[in-house]
């Protein structure tokens, strides 16, 4: 009988002791004292992301698009201009350089036309045979090659790109199609004006841009 009571007392005591830490953990520790916190960290506390709305929309566009104003695209048959590029990006139907109707399955939200700065605008001038092109033997030969088409056009394009890459272009060509010249500025103004024309805040963004490519001794490096 005494043994059973002793066992009961022990069980009760152990149960009581076991419950003490649980009760202690469950108690509210209260708020830390401000003076104590200031002493630990004297600077101003902040959360950089408080009261901010994180981006929740994806906007689709193209960061690398050439028109016929670029040397490479132009000499290989692209006759479209920035105006056509923005129309296509906004969801309109255009006619491709090969005469086919083209339209995107879904309009883009934004576009940057990045035509090459080097010799920007020379391709359409060669195709048209502008006076500044035709007075230079190389320019006249390129125009005749493009006009004939086929292998002749391919050879003319290869000759132009090779001389550009090797730095052997006629000086007048380099002068006419370099930044600061009257010809170049006319092309650059077209790019700016067209972007401004199609830029529609909140609906479509037209970025003003370009591509500069370093080609020392033919080694191509995009920027």
mmCIF file of the C-alpha atoms, coordinates in Angstrom:
data_MODEL
# 
_entry.id   MODEL 
# 
loop_
_atom_site.group_PDB 
_atom_site.id 
_atom_site.type_symbol 
_atom_site.label_atom_id 
_atom_site.label_alt_id 
_atom_site.label_comp_id 
_atom_site.label_asym_id 
_atom_site.label_entity_id 
_atom_site.label_seq_id 
_atom_site.pdbx_PDB_ins_code 
_atom_site.Cartn_x 
_atom_site.Cartn_y 
_atom_site.Cartn_z 
_atom_site.occupancy 
_atom_site.B_iso_or_equiv 
_atom_site.pdbx_formal_charge 
_atom_site.auth_seq_id 
_atom_site.auth_comp_id 
_atom_site.auth_asym_id 
_atom_site.auth_atom_id 
_atom_site.pdbx_PDB_model_num 
ATOM 1   C CA . UNK A 1 1   ? 0.000  0.000  0.000    1.00 0.00 ? 1   UNK A CA 1 
ATOM 2   C CA . UNK A 1 2   ? 2.784  2.424  0.988    1.00 0.00 ? 2   UNK A CA 1 
ATOM 3   C CA . UNK A 1 3   ? 4.704  1.373  -2.084   1.00 0.00 ? 3   UNK A CA 1 
ATOM 4   C CA . UNK A 1 4   ? 1.783  2.255  -4.354   1.00 0.00 ? 4   UNK A CA 1 
ATOM 5   C CA . UNK A 1 5   ? 1.347  5.682  -2.745   1.00 0.00 ? 5   UNK A CA 1 
ATOM 6   C CA . UNK A 1 6   ? 5.052  6.392  -3.028   1.00 0.00 ? 6   UNK A CA 1 
ATOM 7   C CA . UNK A 1 7   ? 4.894  5.477  -6.702   1.00 0.00 ? 7   UNK A CA 1 
ATOM 8   C CA . UNK A 1 8   ? 1.929  7.818  -7.185   1.00 0.00 ? 8   UNK A CA 1 
ATOM 9   C CA . UNK A 1 9   ? 3.757  10.716 -5.483   1.00 0.00 ? 9   UNK A CA 1 
ATOM 10  C CA . UNK A 1 10  ? 6.799  10.176 -7.682   1.00 0.00 ? 10  UNK A CA 1 
ATOM 11  C CA . UNK A 1 11  ? 4.658  10.114 -10.799  1.00 0.00 ? 11  UNK A CA 1 
ATOM 12  C CA . UNK A 1 12  ? 2.881  13.334 -9.802   1.00 0.00 ? 12  UNK A CA 1 
ATOM 13  C CA . UNK A 1 13  ? 6.176  15.074 -9.002   1.00 0.00 ? 13  UNK A CA 1 
ATOM 14  C CA . UNK A 1 14  ? 7.742  14.098 -12.313  1.00 0.00 ? 14  UNK A CA 1 
ATOM 15  C CA . UNK A 1 15  ? 4.665  15.236 -14.226  1.00 0.00 ? 15  UNK A CA 1 
ATOM 16  C CA . UNK A 1 16  ? 4.768  18.617 -12.495  1.00 0.00 ? 16  UNK A CA 1 
ATOM 17  C CA . UNK A 1 17  ? 8.461  19.129 -13.184  1.00 0.00 ? 17  UNK A CA 1 
ATOM 18  C CA . UNK A 1 18  ? 8.049  18.129 -16.823  1.00 0.00 ? 18  UNK A CA 1 
ATOM 19  C CA . UNK A 1 19  ? 5.375  20.754 -17.333  1.00 0.00 ? 19  UNK A CA 1 
ATOM 20  C CA . UNK A 1 20  ? 7.443  23.636 -15.969  1.00 0.00 ? 20  UNK A CA 1 
ATOM 21  C CA . UNK A 1 21  ? 9.707  24.223 -19.046  1.00 0.00 ? 21  UNK A CA 1 
ATOM 22  C CA . UNK A 1 22  ? 6.710  24.050 -21.382  1.00 0.00 ? 22  UNK A CA 1 
ATOM 23  C CA . UNK A 1 23  ? 4.954  26.749 -19.419  1.00 0.00 ? 23  UNK A CA 1 
ATOM 24  C CA . UNK A 1 24  ? 8.091  28.872 -19.392  1.00 0.00 ? 24  UNK A CA 1 
ATOM 25  C CA . UNK A 1 25  ? 8.510  28.599 -23.158  1.00 0.00 ? 25  UNK A CA 1 
ATOM 26  C CA . UNK A 1 26  ? 4.872  29.486 -23.740  1.00 0.00 ? 26  UNK A CA 1 
ATOM 27  C CA . UNK A 1 27  ? 5.091  32.757 -21.825  1.00 0.00 ? 27  UNK A CA 1 
ATOM 28  C CA . UNK A 1 28  ? 5.204  36.094 -23.709  1.00 0.00 ? 28  UNK A CA 1 
ATOM 29  C CA . UNK A 1 29  ? 8.690  37.562 -23.484  1.00 0.00 ? 29  UNK A CA 1 
ATOM 30  C CA . UNK A 1 30  ? 7.352  41.084 -24.125  1.00 0.00 ? 30  UNK A CA 1 
ATOM 31  C CA . UNK A 1 31  ? 8.778  43.770 -26.429  1.00 0.00 ? 31  UNK A CA 1 
ATOM 32  C CA . UNK A 1 32  ? 12.461 44.699 -26.244  1.00 0.00 ? 32  UNK A CA 1 
ATOM 33  C CA . UNK A 1 33  ? 13.279 48.041 -24.691  1.00 0.00 ? 33  UNK A CA 1 
ATOM 34  C CA . UNK A 1 34  ? 13.940 50.795 -27.273  1.00 0.00 ? 34  UNK A CA 1 
ATOM 35  C CA . UNK A 1 35  ? 16.928 52.096 -25.373  1.00 0.00 ? 35  UNK A CA 1 
ATOM 36  C CA . UNK A 1 36  ? 18.476 48.648 -25.419  1.00 0.00 ? 36  UNK A CA 1 
ATOM 37  C CA . UNK A 1 37  ? 17.915 48.360 -29.166  1.00 0.00 ? 37  UNK A CA 1 
ATOM 38  C CA . UNK A 1 38  ? 19.462 51.781 -29.842  1.00 0.00 ? 38  UNK A CA 1 
ATOM 39  C CA . UNK A 1 39  ? 22.524 50.704 -27.962  1.00 0.00 ? 39  UNK A CA 1 
ATOM 40  C CA . UNK A 1 40  ? 22.866 47.532 -30.031  1.00 0.00 ? 40  UNK A CA 1 
ATOM 41  C CA . UNK A 1 41  ? 22.382 49.259 -33.415  1.00 0.00 ? 41  UNK A CA 1 
ATOM 42  C CA . UNK A 1 42  ? 22.784 53.044 -33.475  1.00 0.00 ? 42  UNK A CA 1 
ATOM 43  C CA . UNK A 1 43  ? 21.891 53.377 -37.177  1.00 0.00 ? 43  UNK A CA 1 
ATOM 44  C CA . UNK A 1 44  ? 18.458 53.879 -38.735  1.00 0.00 ? 44  UNK A CA 1 
ATOM 45  C CA . UNK A 1 45  ? 16.630 50.617 -39.375  1.00 0.00 ? 45  UNK A CA 1 
ATOM 46  C CA . UNK A 1 46  ? 14.715 50.135 -42.603  1.00 0.00 ? 46  UNK A CA 1 
ATOM 47  C CA . UNK A 1 47  ? 13.409 47.547 -45.045  1.00 0.00 ? 47  UNK A CA 1 
ATOM 48  C CA . UNK A 1 48  ? 14.234 48.495 -48.654  1.00 0.00 ? 48  UNK A CA 1 
ATOM 49  C CA . UNK A 1 49  ? 11.271 46.537 -50.014  1.00 0.00 ? 49  UNK A CA 1 
ATOM 50  C CA . UNK A 1 50  ? 8.594  47.861 -47.663  1.00 0.00 ? 50  UNK A CA 1 
ATOM 51  C CA . UNK A 1 51  ? 5.602  49.495 -49.382  1.00 0.00 ? 51  UNK A CA 1 
ATOM 52  C CA . UNK A 1 52  ? 6.825  48.422 -52.804  1.00 0.00 ? 52  UNK A CA 1 
ATOM 53  C CA . UNK A 1 53  ? 4.868  46.591 -55.473  1.00 0.00 ? 53  UNK A CA 1 
ATOM 54  C CA . UNK A 1 54  ? 7.000  44.022 -57.233  1.00 0.00 ? 54  UNK A CA 1 
ATOM 55  C CA . UNK A 1 55  ? 6.732  43.715 -61.056  1.00 0.00 ? 55  UNK A CA 1 
ATOM 56  C CA . UNK A 1 56  ? 3.860  41.426 -61.902  1.00 0.00 ? 56  UNK A CA 1 
ATOM 57  C CA . UNK A 1 57  ? 3.727  41.726 -65.714  1.00 0.00 ? 57  UNK A CA 1 
ATOM 58  C CA . UNK A 1 58  ? 5.935  40.393 -68.495  1.00 0.00 ? 58  UNK A CA 1 
ATOM 59  C CA . UNK A 1 59  ? 6.447  42.646 -71.511  1.00 0.00 ? 59  UNK A CA 1 
ATOM 60  C CA . UNK A 1 60  ? 7.630  41.097 -74.763  1.00 0.00 ? 60  UNK A CA 1 
ATOM 61  C CA . UNK A 1 61  ? 9.896  42.858 -77.223  1.00 0.00 ? 61  UNK A CA 1 
ATOM 62  C CA . UNK A 1 62  ? 13.021 42.676 -79.378  1.00 0.00 ? 62  UNK A CA 1 
ATOM 63  C CA . UNK A 1 63  ? 16.399 44.210 -78.491  1.00 0.00 ? 63  UNK A CA 1 
ATOM 64  C CA . UNK A 1 64  ? 18.215 43.409 -81.742  1.00 0.00 ? 64  UNK A CA 1 
ATOM 65  C CA . UNK A 1 65  ? 16.414 44.264 -84.960  1.00 0.00 ? 65  UNK A CA 1 
ATOM 66  C CA . UNK A 1 66  ? 17.974 45.525 -88.198  1.00 0.00 ? 66  UNK A CA 1 
ATOM 67  C CA . UNK A 1 67  ? 16.214 47.223 -91.074  1.00 0.00 ? 67  UNK A CA 1 
ATOM 68  C CA . UNK A 1 68  ? 17.431 47.937 -94.584  1.00 0.00 ? 68  UNK A CA 1 
ATOM 69  C CA . UNK A 1 69  ? 19.402 50.872 -93.149  1.00 0.00 ? 69  UNK A CA 1 
ATOM 70  C CA . UNK A 1 70  ? 21.980 48.428 -91.751  1.00 0.00 ? 70  UNK A CA 1 
ATOM 71  C CA . UNK A 1 71  ? 24.865 47.477 -94.016  1.00 0.00 ? 71  UNK A CA 1 
ATOM 72  C CA . UNK A 1 72  ? 24.545 43.720 -93.546  1.00 0.00 ? 72  UNK A CA 1 
ATOM 73  C CA . UNK A 1 73  ? 20.752 43.495 -93.747  1.00 0.00 ? 73  UNK A CA 1 
ATOM 74  C CA . UNK A 1 74  ? 20.532 45.999 -96.588  1.00 0.00 ? 74  UNK A CA 1 
ATOM 75  C CA . UNK A 1 75  ? 23.071 44.458 -98.953  1.00 0.00 ? 75  UNK A CA 1 
ATOM 76  C CA . UNK A 1 76  ? 21.457 41.048 -98.553  1.00 0.00 ? 76  UNK A CA 1 
ATOM 77  C CA . UNK A 1 77  ? 18.048 42.210 -99.692  1.00 0.00 ? 77  UNK A CA 1 
ATOM 78  C CA . UNK A 1 78  ? 16.267 43.841 -96.759  1.00 0.00 ? 78  UNK A CA 1 
ATOM 79  C CA . UNK A 1 79  ? 14.471 46.896 -98.143  1.00 0.00 ? 79  UNK A CA 1 
ATOM 80  C CA . UNK A 1 80  ? 12.247 47.610 -95.128  1.00 0.00 ? 80  UNK A CA 1 
ATOM 81  C CA . UNK A 1 81  ? 12.648 50.754 -93.022  1.00 0.00 ? 81  UNK A CA 1 
ATOM 82  C CA . UNK A 1 82  ? 12.103 51.503 -89.322  1.00 0.00 ? 82  UNK A CA 1 
ATOM 83  C CA . UNK A 1 83  ? 8.528  52.509 -90.158  1.00 0.00 ? 83  UNK A CA 1 
ATOM 84  C CA . UNK A 1 84  ? 7.826  48.954 -91.337  1.00 0.00 ? 84  UNK A CA 1 
ATOM 85  C CA . UNK A 1 85  ? 9.534  47.453 -88.291  1.00 0.00 ? 85  UNK A CA 1 
ATOM 86  C CA . UNK A 1 86  ? 7.362  49.375 -85.829  1.00 0.00 ? 86  UNK A CA 1 
ATOM 87  C CA . UNK A 1 87  ? 4.190  48.620 -87.751  1.00 0.00 ? 87  UNK A CA 1 
ATOM 88  C CA . UNK A 1 88  ? 4.976  44.911 -87.633  1.00 0.00 ? 88  UNK A CA 1 
ATOM 89  C CA . UNK A 1 89  ? 5.863  45.044 -83.940  1.00 0.00 ? 89  UNK A CA 1 
ATOM 90  C CA . UNK A 1 90  ? 2.569  46.771 -83.113  1.00 0.00 ? 90  UNK A CA 1 
ATOM 91  C CA . UNK A 1 91  ? 0.587  44.036 -84.827  1.00 0.00 ? 91  UNK A CA 1 
ATOM 92  C CA . UNK A 1 92  ? -0.021 45.552 -88.260  1.00 0.00 ? 92  UNK A CA 1 
ATOM 93  C CA . UNK A 1 93  ? 0.379  43.619 -91.501  1.00 0.00 ? 93  UNK A CA 1 
ATOM 94  C CA . UNK A 1 94  ? 3.255  44.643 -93.747  1.00 0.00 ? 94  UNK A CA 1 
ATOM 95  C CA . UNK A 1 95  ? 4.732  43.454 -97.022  1.00 0.00 ? 95  UNK A CA 1 
ATOM 96  C CA . UNK A 1 96  ? 8.130  41.777 -96.684  1.00 0.00 ? 96  UNK A CA 1 
ATOM 97  C CA . UNK A 1 97  ? 11.169 42.494 -98.849  1.00 0.00 ? 97  UNK A CA 1 
ATOM 98  C CA . UNK A 1 98  ? 10.221 39.450 -100.937 1.00 0.00 ? 98  UNK A CA 1 
ATOM 99  C CA . UNK A 1 99  ? 6.659  40.678 -101.478 1.00 0.00 ? 99  UNK A CA 1 
ATOM 100 C CA . UNK A 1 100 ? 4.909  38.372 -99.010  1.00 0.00 ? 100 UNK A CA 1 
ATOM 101 C CA . UNK A 1 101 ? 2.312  39.648 -96.509  1.00 0.00 ? 101 UNK A CA 1 
ATOM 102 C CA . UNK A 1 102 ? 3.594  39.326 -92.930  1.00 0.00 ? 102 UNK A CA 1 
ATOM 103 C CA . UNK A 1 103 ? 1.941  39.733 -89.556  1.00 0.00 ? 103 UNK A CA 1 
ATOM 104 C CA . UNK A 1 104 ? 2.937  38.650 -86.047  1.00 0.00 ? 104 UNK A CA 1 
ATOM 105 C CA . UNK A 1 105 ? 0.797  36.136 -84.176  1.00 0.00 ? 105 UNK A CA 1 
ATOM 106 C CA . UNK A 1 106 ? 0.882  38.473 -81.168  1.00 0.00 ? 106 UNK A CA 1 
ATOM 107 C CA . UNK A 1 107 ? 1.928  42.157 -81.146  1.00 0.00 ? 107 UNK A CA 1 
ATOM 108 C CA . UNK A 1 108 ? 5.030  43.092 -79.188  1.00 0.00 ? 108 UNK A CA 1 
ATOM 109 C CA . UNK A 1 109 ? 4.931  45.439 -76.213  1.00 0.00 ? 109 UNK A CA 1 
ATOM 110 C CA . UNK A 1 110 ? 8.133  47.237 -77.151  1.00 0.00 ? 110 UNK A CA 1 
ATOM 111 C CA . UNK A 1 111 ? 10.849 47.366 -79.790  1.00 0.00 ? 111 UNK A CA 1 
ATOM 112 C CA . UNK A 1 112 ? 14.261 48.927 -80.281  1.00 0.00 ? 112 UNK A CA 1 
ATOM 113 C CA . UNK A 1 113 ? 15.507 49.260 -83.853  1.00 0.00 ? 113 UNK A CA 1 
ATOM 114 C CA . UNK A 1 114 ? 19.268 48.701 -83.642  1.00 0.00 ? 114 UNK A CA 1 
ATOM 115 C CA . UNK A 1 115 ? 20.678 49.473 -87.054  1.00 0.00 ? 115 UNK A CA 1 
ATOM 116 C CA . UNK A 1 116 ? 24.461 49.476 -87.420  1.00 0.00 ? 116 UNK A CA 1 
ATOM 117 C CA . UNK A 1 117 ? 26.095 52.861 -86.954  1.00 0.00 ? 117 UNK A CA 1 
ATOM 118 C CA . UNK A 1 118 ? 28.882 52.073 -89.421  1.00 0.00 ? 118 UNK A CA 1 
ATOM 119 C CA . UNK A 1 119 ? 27.757 52.961 -92.961  1.00 0.00 ? 119 UNK A CA 1 
ATOM 120 C CA . UNK A 1 120 ? 24.202 53.431 -91.712  1.00 0.00 ? 120 UNK A CA 1 
ATOM 121 C CA . UNK A 1 121 ? 21.958 54.100 -94.700  1.00 0.00 ? 121 UNK A CA 1 
ATOM 122 C CA . UNK A 1 122 ? 24.443 53.167 -97.416  1.00 0.00 ? 122 UNK A CA 1 
ATOM 123 C CA . UNK A 1 123 ? 22.563 50.086 -98.658  1.00 0.00 ? 123 UNK A CA 1 
ATOM 124 C CA . UNK A 1 124 ? 19.403 51.893 -99.843  1.00 0.00 ? 124 UNK A CA 1 
ATOM 125 C CA . UNK A 1 125 ? 21.554 54.630 -101.389 1.00 0.00 ? 125 UNK A CA 1 
ATOM 126 C CA . UNK A 1 126 ? 23.519 52.037 -103.373 1.00 0.00 ? 126 UNK A CA 1 
ATOM 127 C CA . UNK A 1 127 ? 20.293 50.414 -104.527 1.00 0.00 ? 127 UNK A CA 1 
ATOM 128 C CA . UNK A 1 128 ? 18.867 53.778 -105.634 1.00 0.00 ? 128 UNK A CA 1 
ATOM 129 C CA . UNK A 1 129 ? 22.146 54.984 -107.121 1.00 0.00 ? 129 UNK A CA 1 
ATOM 130 C CA . UNK A 1 130 ? 22.285 58.350 -105.350 1.00 0.00 ? 130 UNK A CA 1 
ATOM 131 C CA . UNK A 1 131 ? 24.693 60.966 -106.816 1.00 0.00 ? 131 UNK A CA 1 
ATOM 132 C CA . UNK A 1 132 ? 27.234 60.631 -103.986 1.00 0.00 ? 132 UNK A CA 1 
ATOM 133 C CA . UNK A 1 133 ? 27.391 56.871 -104.619 1.00 0.00 ? 133 UNK A CA 1 
ATOM 134 C CA . UNK A 1 134 ? 27.512 56.972 -108.418 1.00 0.00 ? 134 UNK A CA 1 
ATOM 135 C CA . UNK A 1 135 ? 30.431 59.435 -108.572 1.00 0.00 ? 135 UNK A CA 1 
ATOM 136 C CA . UNK A 1 136 ? 32.689 56.873 -106.875 1.00 0.00 ? 136 UNK A CA 1 
ATOM 137 C CA . UNK A 1 137 ? 33.874 53.898 -109.008 1.00 0.00 ? 137 UNK A CA 1 
ATOM 138 C CA . UNK A 1 138 ? 33.300 51.357 -106.235 1.00 0.00 ? 138 UNK A CA 1 
ATOM 139 C CA . UNK A 1 139 ? 29.877 52.808 -105.500 1.00 0.00 ? 139 UNK A CA 1 
ATOM 140 C CA . UNK A 1 140 ? 28.860 52.638 -109.155 1.00 0.00 ? 140 UNK A CA 1 
ATOM 141 C CA . UNK A 1 141 ? 30.057 49.021 -109.383 1.00 0.00 ? 141 UNK A CA 1 
ATOM 142 C CA . UNK A 1 142 ? 28.085 48.060 -106.280 1.00 0.00 ? 142 UNK A CA 1 
ATOM 143 C CA . UNK A 1 143 ? 24.959 49.709 -107.676 1.00 0.00 ? 143 UNK A CA 1 
ATOM 144 C CA . UNK A 1 144 ? 25.291 47.880 -110.979 1.00 0.00 ? 144 UNK A CA 1 
ATOM 145 C CA . UNK A 1 145 ? 25.806 44.574 -109.177 1.00 0.00 ? 145 UNK A CA 1 
ATOM 146 C CA . UNK A 1 146 ? 22.738 45.045 -106.984 1.00 0.00 ? 146 UNK A CA 1 
ATOM 147 C CA . UNK A 1 147 ? 20.690 46.062 -110.022 1.00 0.00 ? 147 UNK A CA 1 
ATOM 148 C CA . UNK A 1 148 ? 21.637 42.905 -111.938 1.00 0.00 ? 148 UNK A CA 1 
ATOM 149 C CA . UNK A 1 149 ? 20.843 40.685 -108.964 1.00 0.00 ? 149 UNK A CA 1 
ATOM 150 C CA . UNK A 1 150 ? 21.836 37.038 -108.579 1.00 0.00 ? 150 UNK A CA 1 
ATOM 151 C CA . UNK A 1 151 ? 25.563 36.292 -108.410 1.00 0.00 ? 151 UNK A CA 1 
ATOM 152 C CA . UNK A 1 152 ? 26.418 39.858 -109.379 1.00 0.00 ? 152 UNK A CA 1 
ATOM 153 C CA . UNK A 1 153 ? 24.565 41.195 -106.341 1.00 0.00 ? 153 UNK A CA 1 
ATOM 154 C CA . UNK A 1 154 ? 26.244 38.628 -104.099 1.00 0.00 ? 154 UNK A CA 1 
ATOM 155 C CA . UNK A 1 155 ? 29.701 39.583 -105.362 1.00 0.00 ? 155 UNK A CA 1 
ATOM 156 C CA . UNK A 1 156 ? 28.949 43.283 -104.893 1.00 0.00 ? 156 UNK A CA 1 
ATOM 157 C CA . UNK A 1 157 ? 27.770 42.682 -101.328 1.00 0.00 ? 157 UNK A CA 1 
ATOM 158 C CA . UNK A 1 158 ? 30.829 40.569 -100.522 1.00 0.00 ? 158 UNK A CA 1 
ATOM 159 C CA . UNK A 1 159 ? 33.164 43.194 -101.990 1.00 0.00 ? 159 UNK A CA 1 
ATOM 160 C CA . UNK A 1 160 ? 31.548 45.984 -99.972  1.00 0.00 ? 160 UNK A CA 1 
ATOM 161 C CA . UNK A 1 161 ? 31.621 44.056 -96.687  1.00 0.00 ? 161 UNK A CA 1 
ATOM 162 C CA . UNK A 1 162 ? 35.217 42.909 -97.261  1.00 0.00 ? 162 UNK A CA 1 
ATOM 163 C CA . UNK A 1 163 ? 36.470 46.437 -97.905  1.00 0.00 ? 163 UNK A CA 1 
ATOM 164 C CA . UNK A 1 164 ? 34.563 47.707 -94.889  1.00 0.00 ? 164 UNK A CA 1 
ATOM 165 C CA . UNK A 1 165 ? 36.000 44.984 -92.635  1.00 0.00 ? 165 UNK A CA 1 
ATOM 166 C CA . UNK A 1 166 ? 39.552 45.546 -93.888  1.00 0.00 ? 166 UNK A CA 1 
ATOM 167 C CA . UNK A 1 167 ? 39.312 49.327 -93.702  1.00 0.00 ? 167 UNK A CA 1 
ATOM 168 C CA . UNK A 1 168 ? 39.886 49.843 -97.438  1.00 0.00 ? 168 UNK A CA 1 
ATOM 169 C CA . UNK A 1 169 ? 36.688 51.694 -98.340  1.00 0.00 ? 169 UNK A CA 1 
ATOM 170 C CA . UNK A 1 170 ? 36.993 54.880 -100.411 1.00 0.00 ? 170 UNK A CA 1 
ATOM 171 C CA . UNK A 1 171 ? 37.520 57.860 -98.122  1.00 0.00 ? 171 UNK A CA 1 
ATOM 172 C CA . UNK A 1 172 ? 34.483 59.698 -99.477  1.00 0.00 ? 172 UNK A CA 1 
ATOM 173 C CA . UNK A 1 173 ? 32.251 56.719 -98.638  1.00 0.00 ? 173 UNK A CA 1 
ATOM 174 C CA . UNK A 1 174 ? 33.561 56.630 -95.077  1.00 0.00 ? 174 UNK A CA 1 
ATOM 175 C CA . UNK A 1 175 ? 33.109 60.387 -94.761  1.00 0.00 ? 175 UNK A CA 1 
ATOM 176 C CA . UNK A 1 176 ? 29.539 60.382 -96.081  1.00 0.00 ? 176 UNK A CA 1 
ATOM 177 C CA . UNK A 1 177 ? 28.361 57.516 -93.863  1.00 0.00 ? 177 UNK A CA 1 
ATOM 178 C CA . UNK A 1 178 ? 30.054 58.357 -90.574  1.00 0.00 ? 178 UNK A CA 1 
ATOM 179 C CA . UNK A 1 179 ? 28.433 60.129 -87.594  1.00 0.00 ? 179 UNK A CA 1 
ATOM 180 C CA . UNK A 1 180 ? 28.388 63.888 -88.052  1.00 0.00 ? 180 UNK A CA 1 
ATOM 181 C CA . UNK A 1 181 ? 28.006 63.933 -91.821  1.00 0.00 ? 181 UNK A CA 1 
ATOM 182 C CA . UNK A 1 182 ? 24.926 65.389 -93.490  1.00 0.00 ? 182 UNK A CA 1 
ATOM 183 C CA . UNK A 1 183 ? 23.993 62.032 -95.028  1.00 0.00 ? 183 UNK A CA 1 
ATOM 184 C CA . UNK A 1 184 ? 24.382 60.174 -91.740  1.00 0.00 ? 184 UNK A CA 1 
ATOM 185 C CA . UNK A 1 185 ? 22.430 62.747 -89.749  1.00 0.00 ? 185 UNK A CA 1 
ATOM 186 C CA . UNK A 1 186 ? 19.516 62.460 -92.171  1.00 0.00 ? 186 UNK A CA 1 
ATOM 187 C CA . UNK A 1 187 ? 19.353 58.707 -91.556  1.00 0.00 ? 187 UNK A CA 1 
ATOM 188 C CA . UNK A 1 188 ? 19.690 59.104 -87.786  1.00 0.00 ? 188 UNK A CA 1 
ATOM 189 C CA . UNK A 1 189 ? 16.880 61.672 -87.729  1.00 0.00 ? 189 UNK A CA 1 
ATOM 190 C CA . UNK A 1 190 ? 14.663 59.177 -89.559  1.00 0.00 ? 190 UNK A CA 1 
ATOM 191 C CA . UNK A 1 191 ? 15.334 56.609 -86.824  1.00 0.00 ? 191 UNK A CA 1 
ATOM 192 C CA . UNK A 1 192 ? 14.524 59.098 -84.057  1.00 0.00 ? 192 UNK A CA 1 
ATOM 193 C CA . UNK A 1 193 ? 11.420 60.525 -85.736  1.00 0.00 ? 193 UNK A CA 1 
ATOM 194 C CA . UNK A 1 194 ? 10.031 57.071 -86.500  1.00 0.00 ? 194 UNK A CA 1 
ATOM 195 C CA . UNK A 1 195 ? 10.493 55.890 -82.929  1.00 0.00 ? 195 UNK A CA 1 
ATOM 196 C CA . UNK A 1 196 ? 8.735  59.002 -81.635  1.00 0.00 ? 196 UNK A CA 1 
ATOM 197 C CA . UNK A 1 197 ? 5.918  58.463 -84.132  1.00 0.00 ? 197 UNK A CA 1 
ATOM 198 C CA . UNK A 1 198 ? 5.106  54.943 -82.960  1.00 0.00 ? 198 UNK A CA 1 
ATOM 199 C CA . UNK A 1 199 ? 5.847  55.349 -79.252  1.00 0.00 ? 199 UNK A CA 1 
ATOM 200 C CA . UNK A 1 200 ? 2.526  55.150 -77.386  1.00 0.00 ? 200 UNK A CA 1 
ATOM 201 C CA . UNK A 1 201 ? 3.048  55.297 -73.597  1.00 0.00 ? 201 UNK A CA 1 
ATOM 202 C CA . UNK A 1 202 ? 1.150  52.587 -71.781  1.00 0.00 ? 202 UNK A CA 1 
ATOM 203 C CA . UNK A 1 203 ? 0.448  50.652 -74.984  1.00 0.00 ? 203 UNK A CA 1 
ATOM 204 C CA . UNK A 1 204 ? 3.663  50.354 -76.980  1.00 0.00 ? 204 UNK A CA 1 
ATOM 205 C CA . UNK A 1 205 ? 7.203  51.538 -76.271  1.00 0.00 ? 205 UNK A CA 1 
ATOM 206 C CA . UNK A 1 206 ? 9.545  52.426 -79.131  1.00 0.00 ? 206 UNK A CA 1 
ATOM 207 C CA . UNK A 1 207 ? 13.124 52.744 -77.920  1.00 0.00 ? 207 UNK A CA 1 
ATOM 208 C CA . UNK A 1 208 ? 15.666 54.844 -79.805  1.00 0.00 ? 208 UNK A CA 1 
ATOM 209 C CA . UNK A 1 209 ? 18.783 52.755 -80.276  1.00 0.00 ? 209 UNK A CA 1 
ATOM 210 C CA . UNK A 1 210 ? 21.617 51.586 -82.510  1.00 0.00 ? 210 UNK A CA 1 
ATOM 211 C CA . UNK A 1 211 ? 24.327 48.937 -82.723  1.00 0.00 ? 211 UNK A CA 1 
ATOM 212 C CA . UNK A 1 212 ? 27.998 49.747 -82.742  1.00 0.00 ? 212 UNK A CA 1 
ATOM 213 C CA . UNK A 1 213 ? 30.246 46.935 -83.924  1.00 0.00 ? 213 UNK A CA 1 
ATOM 214 C CA . UNK A 1 214 ? 34.002 47.003 -83.533  1.00 0.00 ? 214 UNK A CA 1 
ATOM 215 C CA . UNK A 1 215 ? 35.634 45.304 -86.525  1.00 0.00 ? 215 UNK A CA 1 
ATOM 216 C CA . UNK A 1 216 ? 39.410 45.804 -86.199  1.00 0.00 ? 216 UNK A CA 1 
ATOM 217 C CA . UNK A 1 217 ? 41.055 43.874 -89.056  1.00 0.00 ? 217 UNK A CA 1 
ATOM 218 C CA . UNK A 1 218 ? 37.850 41.938 -89.622  1.00 0.00 ? 218 UNK A CA 1 
ATOM 219 C CA . UNK A 1 219 ? 37.370 40.742 -86.035  1.00 0.00 ? 219 UNK A CA 1 
ATOM 220 C CA . UNK A 1 220 ? 33.674 41.318 -85.350  1.00 0.00 ? 220 UNK A CA 1 
ATOM 221 C CA . UNK A 1 221 ? 32.657 42.359 -81.828  1.00 0.00 ? 221 UNK A CA 1 
ATOM 222 C CA . UNK A 1 222 ? 29.044 43.439 -81.248  1.00 0.00 ? 222 UNK A CA 1 
ATOM 223 C CA . UNK A 1 223 ? 28.145 46.171 -78.754  1.00 0.00 ? 223 UNK A CA 1 
# 
